[in-house]
Every structure is written in C-alpha cells, then in structure tokens.
Coordinates of C-alpha atoms and ligand atoms in Angstrom, one line a residue:
M25 CA 0.1 -0.1 0.0
F26 CA 0.9 3.4 -0.6
K27 CA 2.6 5.5 2.0
K28 CA 2.1 9.2 1.3
L29 CA -1.0 10.3 -0.9
L30 CA -0.9 13.5 -2.3
I31 CA -4.3 15.3 -3.1
A32 CA -4.0 17.4 -6.2
N33 CA -7.3 19.1 -5.3
R34 CA -9.2 21.6 -3.1
G35 CA -12.4 21.6 -1.7
E36 CA -15.1 18.8 -0.5
I37 CA -13.4 16.2 -2.5
A38 CA -10.0 16.7 -1.0
L39 CA -11.5 16.6 2.4
R40 CA -13.2 13.2 1.4
I41 CA -10.0 11.7 -0.2
I42 CA -8.0 12.7 3.2
R43 CA -10.7 11.1 5.3
T44 CA -10.4 7.8 3.5
A45 CA -6.5 7.8 3.4
K46 CA -6.3 8.6 7.3
E47 CA -8.6 5.3 7.7
M48 CA -6.2 3.5 5.4
G49 CA -3.1 4.6 7.5
I50 CA -1.7 6.6 4.3
K51 CA 0.0 9.8 5.1
T52 CA -1.8 12.9 3.3
V53 CA -0.5 15.9 1.4
A54 CA -2.7 18.7 0.6
V55 CA -1.7 21.3 -2.0
Y56 CA -3.2 25.0 -1.9
S57 CA -3.5 28.1 -3.6
T58 CA -3.1 31.2 -1.6
A59 CA -7.1 31.7 -2.0
D60 CA -7.3 28.4 0.0
R61 CA -4.9 29.2 2.7
D62 CA -7.7 28.7 5.4
S63 CA -9.4 25.8 3.7
L64 CA -10.2 22.6 5.9
H65 CA -8.2 20.2 3.5
V66 CA -5.0 22.5 4.3
R67 CA -5.8 21.9 8.3
F68 CA -6.7 18.1 8.1
A69 CA -3.6 16.9 5.8
D70 CA -0.5 15.7 7.5
E71 CA 1.5 18.3 5.3
A72 CA 0.4 21.0 3.0
V73 CA 2.4 22.9 0.3
C74 CA 1.2 26.4 -1.2
I75 CA 1.3 25.9 -4.9
G76 CA 0.6 29.3 -6.4
P77 CA -1.7 32.2 -6.7
P78 CA -5.7 31.9 -6.8
S79 CA -6.0 31.2 -10.7
S80 CA -6.3 27.8 -11.1
A81 CA -4.2 27.7 -14.3
E82 CA -1.1 28.8 -12.0
S83 CA -2.1 26.2 -9.2
Y84 CA -4.3 23.2 -9.4
L85 CA -4.0 23.2 -13.0
S86 CA -0.3 23.5 -13.2
V87 CA 1.4 20.2 -13.9
A88 CA 4.8 21.6 -13.0
K89 CA 3.6 23.0 -9.5
I90 CA 2.0 19.8 -8.6
M91 CA 4.9 17.3 -9.5
A92 CA 7.0 20.1 -7.5
A93 CA 5.0 19.3 -4.7
V94 CA 5.0 15.7 -5.2
E95 CA 9.2 16.0 -5.4
I96 CA 9.6 18.1 -2.2
T97 CA 7.2 15.8 0.0
N98 CA 8.5 12.5 -1.4
A99 CA 4.6 11.3 -1.9
D100 CA 4.3 7.9 -3.6
A101 CA 0.6 8.6 -4.8
V102 CA -1.1 11.1 -6.4
H103 CA -5.1 11.4 -6.2
P104 CA -6.4 13.9 -8.8
G105 CA -10.3 14.1 -7.0
Y106 CA -12.5 15.2 -10.2
G107 CA -12.2 18.3 -12.3
F108 CA -8.5 20.0 -12.5
L109 CA -5.8 17.1 -13.7
A110 CA -8.4 14.3 -13.2
E111 CA -8.6 13.5 -16.8
N112 CA -5.3 15.0 -18.2
A113 CA -3.3 12.2 -19.7
D114 CA -0.3 14.1 -20.0
F115 CA -0.3 14.5 -16.1
A116 CA -1.1 10.9 -15.7
E117 CA 2.1 10.3 -18.0
M118 CA 4.3 12.6 -16.0
C119 CA 3.3 10.5 -12.9
D120 CA 4.5 7.8 -14.5
Q121 CA 7.8 9.2 -15.6
Y122 CA 8.3 10.3 -11.9
K123 CA 7.4 6.9 -10.6
V124 CA 4.4 8.2 -8.5
K125 CA 1.0 6.5 -8.7
F126 CA -1.6 8.3 -10.5
V127 CA -4.8 7.2 -8.7
G128 CA -6.7 6.5 -11.8
P129 CA -6.5 4.7 -15.1
T130 CA -3.6 4.8 -17.5
P131 CA -2.9 7.6 -20.0
A132 CA -3.5 5.4 -22.9
M133 CA -7.1 4.7 -21.2
I134 CA -7.7 8.5 -20.5
R135 CA -6.8 9.7 -24.0
K136 CA -9.0 6.8 -25.7
M137 CA -11.9 7.8 -23.7
G138 CA -11.3 11.6 -23.9
D139 CA -11.7 11.5 -27.8
K140 CA -15.5 10.8 -28.1
I141 CA -15.1 9.6 -31.8
T142 CA -12.3 7.0 -30.7
A143 CA -14.3 5.8 -27.5
K144 CA -17.7 5.4 -29.7
E145 CA -15.6 3.4 -32.2
T146 CA -14.3 1.3 -29.2
M147 CA -17.7 0.8 -27.9
I148 CA -19.0 -0.3 -31.3
K149 CA -16.3 -3.0 -31.8
A150 CA -16.9 -4.2 -28.2
G151 CA -20.7 -4.8 -28.8
V152 CA -22.2 -1.7 -26.5
P153 CA -25.2 0.1 -28.2
V154 CA -24.6 3.5 -29.2
V155 CA -26.6 6.1 -31.1
P156 CA -26.6 5.8 -34.9
G157 CA -24.8 8.4 -36.5
S158 CA -21.8 9.2 -38.8
D159 CA -18.7 6.7 -39.3
G160 CA -16.5 9.1 -37.3
L161 CA -15.2 12.7 -38.2
V162 CA -17.5 14.7 -40.7
K163 CA -15.2 16.5 -43.2
D164 CA -17.5 19.1 -44.5
T165 CA -21.2 20.5 -44.6
K166 CA -22.1 18.8 -48.0
L167 CA -21.0 15.3 -46.5
G168 CA -22.8 16.4 -43.3
K169 CA -26.3 17.0 -44.8
K170 CA -26.1 13.9 -46.9
I171 CA -25.3 12.0 -43.6
A172 CA -28.1 13.7 -41.8
G173 CA -30.5 13.2 -44.4
D174 CA -29.8 9.4 -44.2
I175 CA -30.1 9.5 -40.4
G176 CA -33.3 11.7 -40.5
Y177 CA -33.9 14.7 -38.8
P178 CA -33.6 15.9 -35.9
V179 CA -29.6 15.3 -35.4
I180 CA -26.9 16.4 -33.1
L181 CA -23.6 17.8 -34.0
K182 CA -21.0 16.8 -31.4
A183 CA -17.1 17.8 -30.7
T184 CA -14.9 14.7 -30.7
A185 CA -12.8 16.8 -28.1
G186 CA -16.1 17.7 -26.1
G187 CA -18.0 16.6 -23.3
G188 CA -20.4 18.3 -20.8
G189 CA -22.1 19.6 -23.8
K190 CA -19.8 22.1 -25.2
G191 CA -19.5 22.3 -29.1
M192 CA -22.9 20.4 -29.3
R193 CA -25.7 21.8 -31.7
E194 CA -29.2 20.2 -32.2
V195 CA -30.3 20.4 -36.0
W196 CA -33.8 20.0 -36.6
K197 CA -34.1 20.8 -40.5
E198 CA -31.6 21.1 -43.3
D199 CA -32.1 24.9 -43.7
D200 CA -30.5 25.3 -40.2
F201 CA -27.6 22.7 -41.1
E202 CA -24.9 25.2 -42.0
S203 CA -25.5 27.7 -39.4
Q204 CA -25.3 25.0 -36.5
W205 CA -22.3 23.3 -38.3
D206 CA -20.3 26.9 -38.1
A207 CA -21.5 27.3 -34.4
A208 CA -20.5 23.7 -33.2
R209 CA -16.9 24.1 -35.3
N210 CA -16.3 27.4 -33.5
E211 CA -17.2 26.5 -30.2
A212 CA -15.2 23.4 -30.5
S213 CA -12.2 25.2 -31.6
A214 CA -12.2 27.8 -29.3
S215 CA -12.9 25.7 -26.2
F216 CA -10.5 22.5 -27.2
G217 CA -8.4 23.6 -30.1
N218 CA -9.8 20.9 -32.0
D219 CA -12.8 21.5 -34.2
G220 CA -13.2 17.8 -35.4
I221 CA -17.3 17.1 -35.7
Y222 CA -19.4 14.1 -35.7
I223 CA -23.0 13.6 -36.2
E224 CA -26.0 11.3 -34.5
K225 CA -29.6 11.0 -34.6
F226 CA -31.0 13.5 -31.9
V227 CA -32.5 11.4 -29.0
E228 CA -35.7 13.5 -27.7
E229 CA -36.2 13.9 -24.2
P230 CA -33.6 11.2 -22.7
R231 CA -32.6 10.4 -19.4
H232 CA -29.2 10.5 -18.2
I233 CA -28.3 7.1 -16.5
E234 CA -24.8 6.3 -15.7
F235 CA -23.4 3.2 -14.1
Q236 CA -20.6 3.2 -11.7
I237 CA -17.8 0.6 -12.7
I238 CA -14.7 -0.7 -11.1
G239 CA -11.9 -2.5 -12.8
D240 CA -8.8 -3.9 -11.3
Q241 CA -5.3 -4.5 -13.0
Y242 CA -6.0 -8.2 -13.9
G243 CA -8.9 -7.5 -16.5
K244 CA -11.7 -8.0 -14.1
V245 CA -14.7 -5.3 -14.1
I246 CA -17.8 -4.9 -12.2
H247 CA -20.6 -2.7 -11.9
L248 CA -22.1 -1.0 -8.9
S249 CA -25.3 -0.2 -10.2
E250 CA -26.6 3.2 -11.6
R251 CA -27.2 6.8 -10.9
D252 CA -29.9 8.8 -12.6
C253 CA -28.7 12.5 -13.3
S254 CA -31.5 13.8 -15.3
I255 CA -32.0 17.0 -13.3
Q256 CA -29.5 19.2 -14.9
R257 CA -29.2 23.0 -15.7
R258 CA -26.9 23.9 -18.8
H259 CA -25.0 20.4 -18.5
Q260 CA -24.6 21.0 -14.6
K261 CA -26.0 18.2 -12.6
L262 CA -28.2 19.8 -9.7
V263 CA -29.7 16.2 -8.0
E264 CA -28.7 12.8 -8.5
E265 CA -30.1 9.4 -7.2
S266 CA -29.8 5.8 -7.0
P267 CA -31.4 3.7 -8.0
S268 CA -33.2 5.6 -11.0
P269 CA -36.7 5.7 -10.7
F270 CA -36.8 4.6 -14.5
M271 CA -35.1 1.5 -13.7
T272 CA -36.2 -2.3 -13.7
K273 CA -34.5 -5.4 -12.8
A274 CA -34.5 -6.2 -16.7
L275 CA -33.1 -3.1 -17.6
R276 CA -30.4 -2.9 -14.8
T277 CA -29.2 -6.5 -16.2
K278 CA -28.9 -5.3 -19.7
M279 CA -27.3 -1.9 -18.9
G280 CA -25.1 -3.5 -16.6
K281 CA -23.7 -6.0 -18.9
A282 CA -22.9 -3.1 -21.5
A283 CA -21.2 -1.0 -18.6
I284 CA -19.0 -4.0 -18.0
L285 CA -18.3 -4.9 -21.4
A286 CA -17.3 -0.8 -21.9
G287 CA -14.8 -1.2 -19.0
E288 CA -13.4 -4.8 -20.1
C289 CA -12.9 -3.7 -23.6
I290 CA -10.2 -1.1 -22.6
K291 CA -9.0 -3.2 -19.6
Y292 CA -10.1 -0.4 -17.5
E293 CA -8.5 -0.1 -14.0
G294 CA -9.9 2.1 -11.2
V295 CA -13.1 3.5 -10.7
G296 CA -15.1 5.0 -13.7
T297 CA -18.6 5.9 -14.8
V298 CA -20.2 4.8 -18.1
E299 CA -23.0 7.4 -19.0
F300 CA -25.9 6.3 -21.0
L301 CA -28.8 8.1 -22.9
V302 CA -32.1 6.3 -22.3
D303 CA -34.9 6.9 -24.3
K304 CA -38.8 6.6 -23.2
N305 CA -38.9 3.2 -24.6
K306 CA -36.1 1.8 -22.5
N307 CA -33.5 1.8 -25.4
F308 CA -30.1 2.9 -23.8
Y309 CA -27.0 4.1 -25.9
F310 CA -23.3 4.7 -24.6
M311 CA -22.7 8.4 -24.2
E312 CA -19.5 8.9 -22.5
M313 CA -17.1 7.4 -20.1
N314 CA -15.6 9.5 -17.4
T315 CA -12.3 8.1 -15.9
R316 CA -12.5 9.8 -12.5
I317 CA -14.1 9.6 -9.5
Q318 CA -17.4 11.8 -9.7
V319 CA -19.1 14.3 -7.7
E320 CA -22.2 12.0 -7.2
H321 CA -20.5 9.0 -6.1
P322 CA -21.9 9.1 -2.3
V323 CA -25.2 8.1 -3.7
T324 CA -23.8 4.9 -4.8
E325 CA -21.6 4.7 -1.6
E326 CA -24.9 4.9 0.3
V327 CA -27.0 2.5 -1.5
I328 CA -24.4 -0.4 -1.8
D329 CA -22.4 0.6 1.3
H330 CA -18.8 0.9 0.3
D331 CA -16.3 3.4 0.4
L332 CA -15.5 4.1 -3.3
I333 CA -12.3 6.3 -2.6
K334 CA -11.1 3.1 -0.7
E335 CA -11.8 1.0 -3.5
Q336 CA -10.2 3.4 -5.9
I337 CA -6.9 3.5 -3.9
K338 CA -7.0 -0.2 -3.4
M339 CA -7.3 -0.8 -7.4
A340 CA -4.5 1.7 -7.9
A341 CA -2.3 -0.2 -5.1
G342 CA -2.6 -3.6 -7.5
E343 CA -5.6 -5.5 -5.2
K344 CA -7.8 -7.9 -6.7
L345 CA -11.4 -7.4 -7.2
G346 CA -14.0 -9.8 -5.9
G347 CA -16.6 -11.4 -8.1
K348 CA -20.1 -10.0 -8.0
N349 CA -21.8 -6.7 -9.1
Y350 CA -23.9 -4.7 -6.5
I351 CA -27.4 -3.6 -6.6
P352 CA -29.2 -0.8 -4.6
Q353 CA -30.1 -2.1 -1.0
A354 CA -31.6 1.4 -0.2
H355 CA -32.7 4.7 -2.0
A356 CA -30.1 7.8 -1.8
I357 CA -30.6 11.3 -3.3
E358 CA -28.0 14.0 -3.6
C359 CA -28.6 17.7 -3.7
R360 CA -25.8 20.0 -4.8
I361 CA -25.5 23.1 -2.7
N362 CA -23.9 25.6 -4.8
A363 CA -23.1 29.4 -3.9
E364 CA -25.5 30.6 -6.5
D365 CA -28.6 32.6 -6.7
P366 CA -31.5 30.3 -8.1
Y367 CA -33.9 33.3 -8.2
N368 CA -31.3 35.3 -10.5
D369 CA -30.5 32.7 -13.1
F370 CA -28.3 30.6 -10.7
R371 CA -25.7 33.7 -10.7
P372 CA -22.4 32.6 -8.8
S373 CA -22.8 34.1 -5.0
P374 CA -19.3 33.9 -3.6
G375 CA -18.4 35.6 -0.3
L376 CA -18.7 35.4 3.5
V377 CA -20.5 32.5 5.0
S378 CA -21.7 34.3 8.4
S379 CA -23.5 31.3 9.7
F380 CA -23.3 27.5 8.6
H381 CA -25.3 24.9 10.4
T382 CA -25.6 21.3 8.7
P383 CA -28.6 19.1 8.9
K384 CA -28.0 15.8 11.0
G385 CA -29.5 12.6 12.0
H386 CA -30.1 9.1 10.8
G387 CA -29.7 8.7 7.0
V388 CA -28.4 12.3 6.5
R389 CA -24.8 12.9 5.3
V390 CA -23.2 16.1 4.4
D391 CA -19.8 16.3 2.3
T392 CA -18.4 19.7 2.9
H393 CA -15.5 22.0 3.4
T394 CA -17.5 25.1 4.3
Y395 CA -17.8 26.4 7.9
A396 CA -19.2 29.5 9.4
G397 CA -16.5 32.2 8.8
Y398 CA -15.3 30.6 5.5
S399 CA -15.2 32.9 2.6
V400 CA -16.3 31.2 -0.8
P401 CA -13.7 32.2 -3.3
P402 CA -14.7 33.3 -6.5
Y403 CA -11.9 31.7 -8.5
Y404 CA -13.5 28.0 -8.5
D405 CA -16.5 25.8 -8.8
S406 CA -19.7 26.9 -6.9
M407 CA -20.2 24.0 -5.0
I408 CA -20.3 24.3 -1.2
A409 CA -21.9 21.4 0.0
K410 CA -23.3 17.9 -0.9
L411 CA -26.5 16.9 1.1
I412 CA -27.0 12.9 0.7
C413 CA -30.2 11.5 2.5
K414 CA -30.8 7.8 2.6
A415 CA -33.9 5.8 3.2
K416 CA -35.7 2.5 2.5
T417 CA -37.7 3.8 -0.2
R418 CA -37.6 6.9 -2.8
E419 CA -40.9 8.5 -1.1
E420 CA -39.2 8.2 2.4
C421 CA -35.9 9.6 1.1
I422 CA -37.7 12.3 -0.5
T423 CA -39.4 13.2 2.9
K424 CA -36.0 13.0 4.9
M425 CA -34.5 15.2 2.2
K426 CA -37.3 17.8 2.7
R427 CA -36.5 17.8 6.5
A428 CA -32.9 18.0 6.0
L429 CA -33.1 20.9 3.8
D430 CA -35.2 22.9 6.4
E431 CA -32.3 22.2 9.1
F432 CA -29.6 23.8 6.5
I433 CA -28.7 27.1 7.7
I434 CA -26.4 29.0 5.4
E435 CA -26.4 33.1 5.8
G436 CA -24.2 35.5 4.2
I437 CA -24.6 34.1 0.4
K438 CA -27.2 32.8 -1.8
T439 CA -27.3 29.2 -2.3
T440 CA -29.4 26.6 -4.2
V441 CA -31.2 25.3 -1.1
P442 CA -34.5 26.9 -1.9
F443 CA -34.3 25.3 -5.1
H444 CA -34.0 21.7 -3.9
K445 CA -36.8 22.6 -1.0
A446 CA -39.0 23.3 -4.3
L447 CA -37.8 20.4 -6.2
M448 CA -38.5 17.9 -3.4
R449 CA -42.4 19.3 -3.6
D450 CA -42.4 19.2 -7.4
E451 CA -45.2 16.6 -8.7
R452 CA -43.0 15.7 -11.8
F453 CA -40.1 14.8 -9.6
I454 CA -42.1 13.1 -6.8
S455 CA -43.6 10.9 -9.7
G456 CA -40.2 9.9 -11.1
D457 CA -41.6 10.8 -14.4
F458 CA -38.6 13.3 -15.7
N459 CA -36.2 13.7 -18.3
T460 CA -33.1 15.8 -19.0
G461 CA -35.6 18.7 -20.3
F462 CA -37.0 18.8 -16.8
M463 CA -35.4 22.4 -15.9
K464 CA -36.5 23.9 -19.1
D465 CA -40.0 24.8 -17.8
F466 CA -39.2 24.5 -13.8
E467 CA -40.4 27.7 -12.2
L468 CA -39.3 28.6 -8.7
D469 CA -41.8 30.0 -6.2
E470 CA -40.9 32.8 -4.1
K471 CA -42.2 31.3 -1.2
Y472 CA -39.2 29.0 -0.9
K473 CA -37.0 32.3 -0.2
K474 CA -37.4 32.1 3.3
Ligands
LIG523 C1 -27.1 13.6 -26.8 C2 -28.4 14.2 -26.7 C3 -29.8 13.7 -27.5 N1 -29.1 12.9 -28.5 N2 -26.9 12.8 -27.9 C4 -25.2 16.2 -23.4 C5 -23.8 16.3 -22.9 C6 -23.1 15.2 -23.7 N3 -22.5 14.2 -22.7 C7 -24.1 14.6 -24.5 N4 -25.5 15.3 -24.3 C8 -26.3 14.6 -24.8 N5 -26.2 13.8 -26.1 C9 -27.9 12.7 -28.8 N6 -27.7 11.7 -30.0 C10 -28.7 14.9 -25.6 C11 -27.6 15.4 -24.7 C12 -28.2 16.2 -23.7 C13 -27.8 15.8 -22.5 C14 -27.4 14.8 -21.9 C15 -27.4 14.4 -20.8 C16 -27.7 15.1 -19.6 C17 -28.3 16.4 -19.9 C18 -28.3 16.9 -21.4 C19 -28.8 17.8 -21.7 C20 -29.0 18.3 -22.7 C21 -28.6 17.5 -24.0

C-alpha cells in the first residue's frame, strides 16, 4: 500500500479523500492556492504545500507545480479528485515518468475515452449500443447534410474533443444545418483547439443514467449499479439519485452488462462511470465514459454501503477485485448546494459565510469543506456542500431530504437550498417521470426564499 498520498485538488473532494486515506493508514499531503490558505483540507492533511496564486491555471491546473509538490514531499501516489487534472493524460504520464502512482486509469485509457469518436468506435467494436450516426469525423457541410438526411432529422452535431455539452448543436431541419455546423465548429475550436465534428441521431427527451464501474489491474470489471442524473441545468447536475426511478430489474441487467463490456474492452483500471442516454422506450445508448471519481459518487456509496475512494486506492495499489456486481439496498438522493442565486439565473454568489449549520440525524450525510466564517472564493466551482439522504424507499428519502433541507442554515451568501426545497415538492419529480429537459419549464416559487 502507498505510504504518502498527495491530493491534487481542493474543497470537499480533497477532504473526502483525506478522510479515507487516514482510515487506510496513508499519510496525506494537501496542495493549496493562496485563496485556499484557510481551507479545511489544508488543516486536516498531514502536510500542506502552497502551489501558487488563486488562478487555477497557476495552481491546481499546473502540472509543474503539482509535480514540484510531489518531489519535495516525497509522495508515492497522487489522487486527482474530479475536475482540474483528473482526466489529463499528460499529467498521468508525467506521474508515470516520476514513478509516482496516479490514482486512476492509464494515460492511454484517459486519451481513448477523452476523444469521443475514438471512444464510440471502441464501444461499437465491443458490442456496446451507441446512438446511430456518422462513421467518425465529418469533413464538410456537403457530406454532413448527406449523412443527416440519411439518419433523419433531428440530428445532433458533437465535438470529438467535447463533453459536458460544449461544441454541441441540435439540428431540426436541413435549412439550419450550415449555421449550426459553424456554431459547433467555432465553439469546439475555441474550447478545445480541435474542431472535429461528428453527427448523431438526436435522442428526444432522454434520461441520463450512468453506471458506476470498478476495474482491477488484471482485467476484471464489475458494476455498482446506476445513478440517475437527469436533473441538470446547462449541463450542470443539480440532483442525482440511486436507484433510478426509471430502472427495472431487466433493464439494470442489460445496462449493467453493457457497462461492464465498456470497461472490459479497454481493460479499465480503477473507478469509472459509463454514461448512457435512455429513451422513453428504454432503449439505451453509450454516451461517454468518465475516467475519474465523480461528484455524485456518495449516492452509490450509500446504496451499496462501500467506500468508493477506498476501492479506488486499493485498485491503484494492485489489489484484486472480488466477483460480484452490486445492486441498491436502499434509496439515496444527493442535492448539490451551490453558492448561486436560484432566483437570479443561478448567478454565482461567492463571499463570507456568516453562519453555517448542517442537517444531521439518521440517514443524513453532508460532504462539505464549508464552515461559519469561511469565505467562498470566486475563482473556482461554486459547489459548497453535498447533502445526501438515504432511506428504504424513494418516498421516505424525499421526506427525509425535505426535513434535512429545512435544517440547513447558510447565511451571508445565496445558495441553491431554496431550489432543492421546491424540487422535493414538485409533482413531476415526486412521480419520477422526468428527463434531461426537466429544468426548461421549472419555475421557482418565491415562497421558498425564506
Ligand atoms: C445527446 C442528446 C441527444 N441525442 N446525444 C449532453 C452532454 C453530452 N455528454 C451529450 N449530451 C447529449 N447528447 C444525442 N444523440 C442529448 C444530450 C443532452 C443531455 C444529456 C445528458 C444530460 C443532459 C443533457 C442535456 C442536454 C442534452
């Protein structure tokens, strides 16, 4: 097992990783920017290294700064968390060169799944269902229109370097093809420095259902069931849950098999997520594979009763997996609490948190780095806490979440707590009959302001 783990991240996930490392008897090193000097991850780690000014590019995103911190602390492993360098293959490669273990898959796997066309081609070969579309990159609009016509409108243009919705455009009729093509290409070029585009049939009103997988270094892959992440806004997830209210035993068996196939075909190592689009007829299609631990991993931890960070570290250390898949033994929901004003287009609301009281009690978990007197910096992601509730059934879980949200006191900044209070009382949410379009016609009542 590793002796000293450097956590190349900040906020709640840095704390989350430190906790597990301590329980495993592994020493921890925090890195921090000058904006995070007073952060809890700095306090709770065994050692801490300042890696630069507030800007991410000069701190948490700087491979040189992180490698320097590894060197001076003599860490033998690096955990990237999520975001920042978590899916940067060059960073993983640099770790290999310096003989420090990157807690995650190999650089080759990260590269393969990072390029969406390559990922899709790999899945087709393995027999994982994908959305019908172009055979790889599309050169120009003439060819593009021909392909779109053959597939049938509506279609969606996607950037091969994309993910998270950037460089993506719907096209509903041929007249709009050229303008949408230019928009997708320009956005892809500006965001990723790669303007490669491919085309797919547009799946209308899909659900976003993802499977958690784990692979060991010997080719064994298992799944830990699904999470439903359909409640999103501008490609930012707001709420996640497990099991999916849409899931059936038969569908889980089929999708679970496909998720394992997706992992096995690249000999996936570590924890990963296979994202699927699921249409109203329960057809499912591979969308992307995330080669990192995800924000919403706690809902899976709660329903299968395992520490995913511990499993991730064990896989990185070369341990072997046991045989079986896991199915939910309870229901869990996570609400992302962001420093944003839900009454003002979810505008960021950084600043001093004057009071902070977290909900507690049976089946209630709060993952957070925030405390009374903490100042939310304006430089990073606006998520300040995750509220996770667990109960026997979805209905009880929603009841518990309502109670927990009412206990949450956060003063000094605006947060998304009022949004979640409203959502837990929304009939469509309660019925479980929703898709990724849910937020398009959601209106937040003033009464949740208090
Ligand atoms: C799609 C789609 C419909 N049809 N692909 C969004 C982000 C990226 N990972 C893929 N995305 C989508 N791909 C086809 N062929 C709809 C989306 C999509 C979406 C997917 C999951 C969760 C929220 C979404 C919101 C808008 C669009």
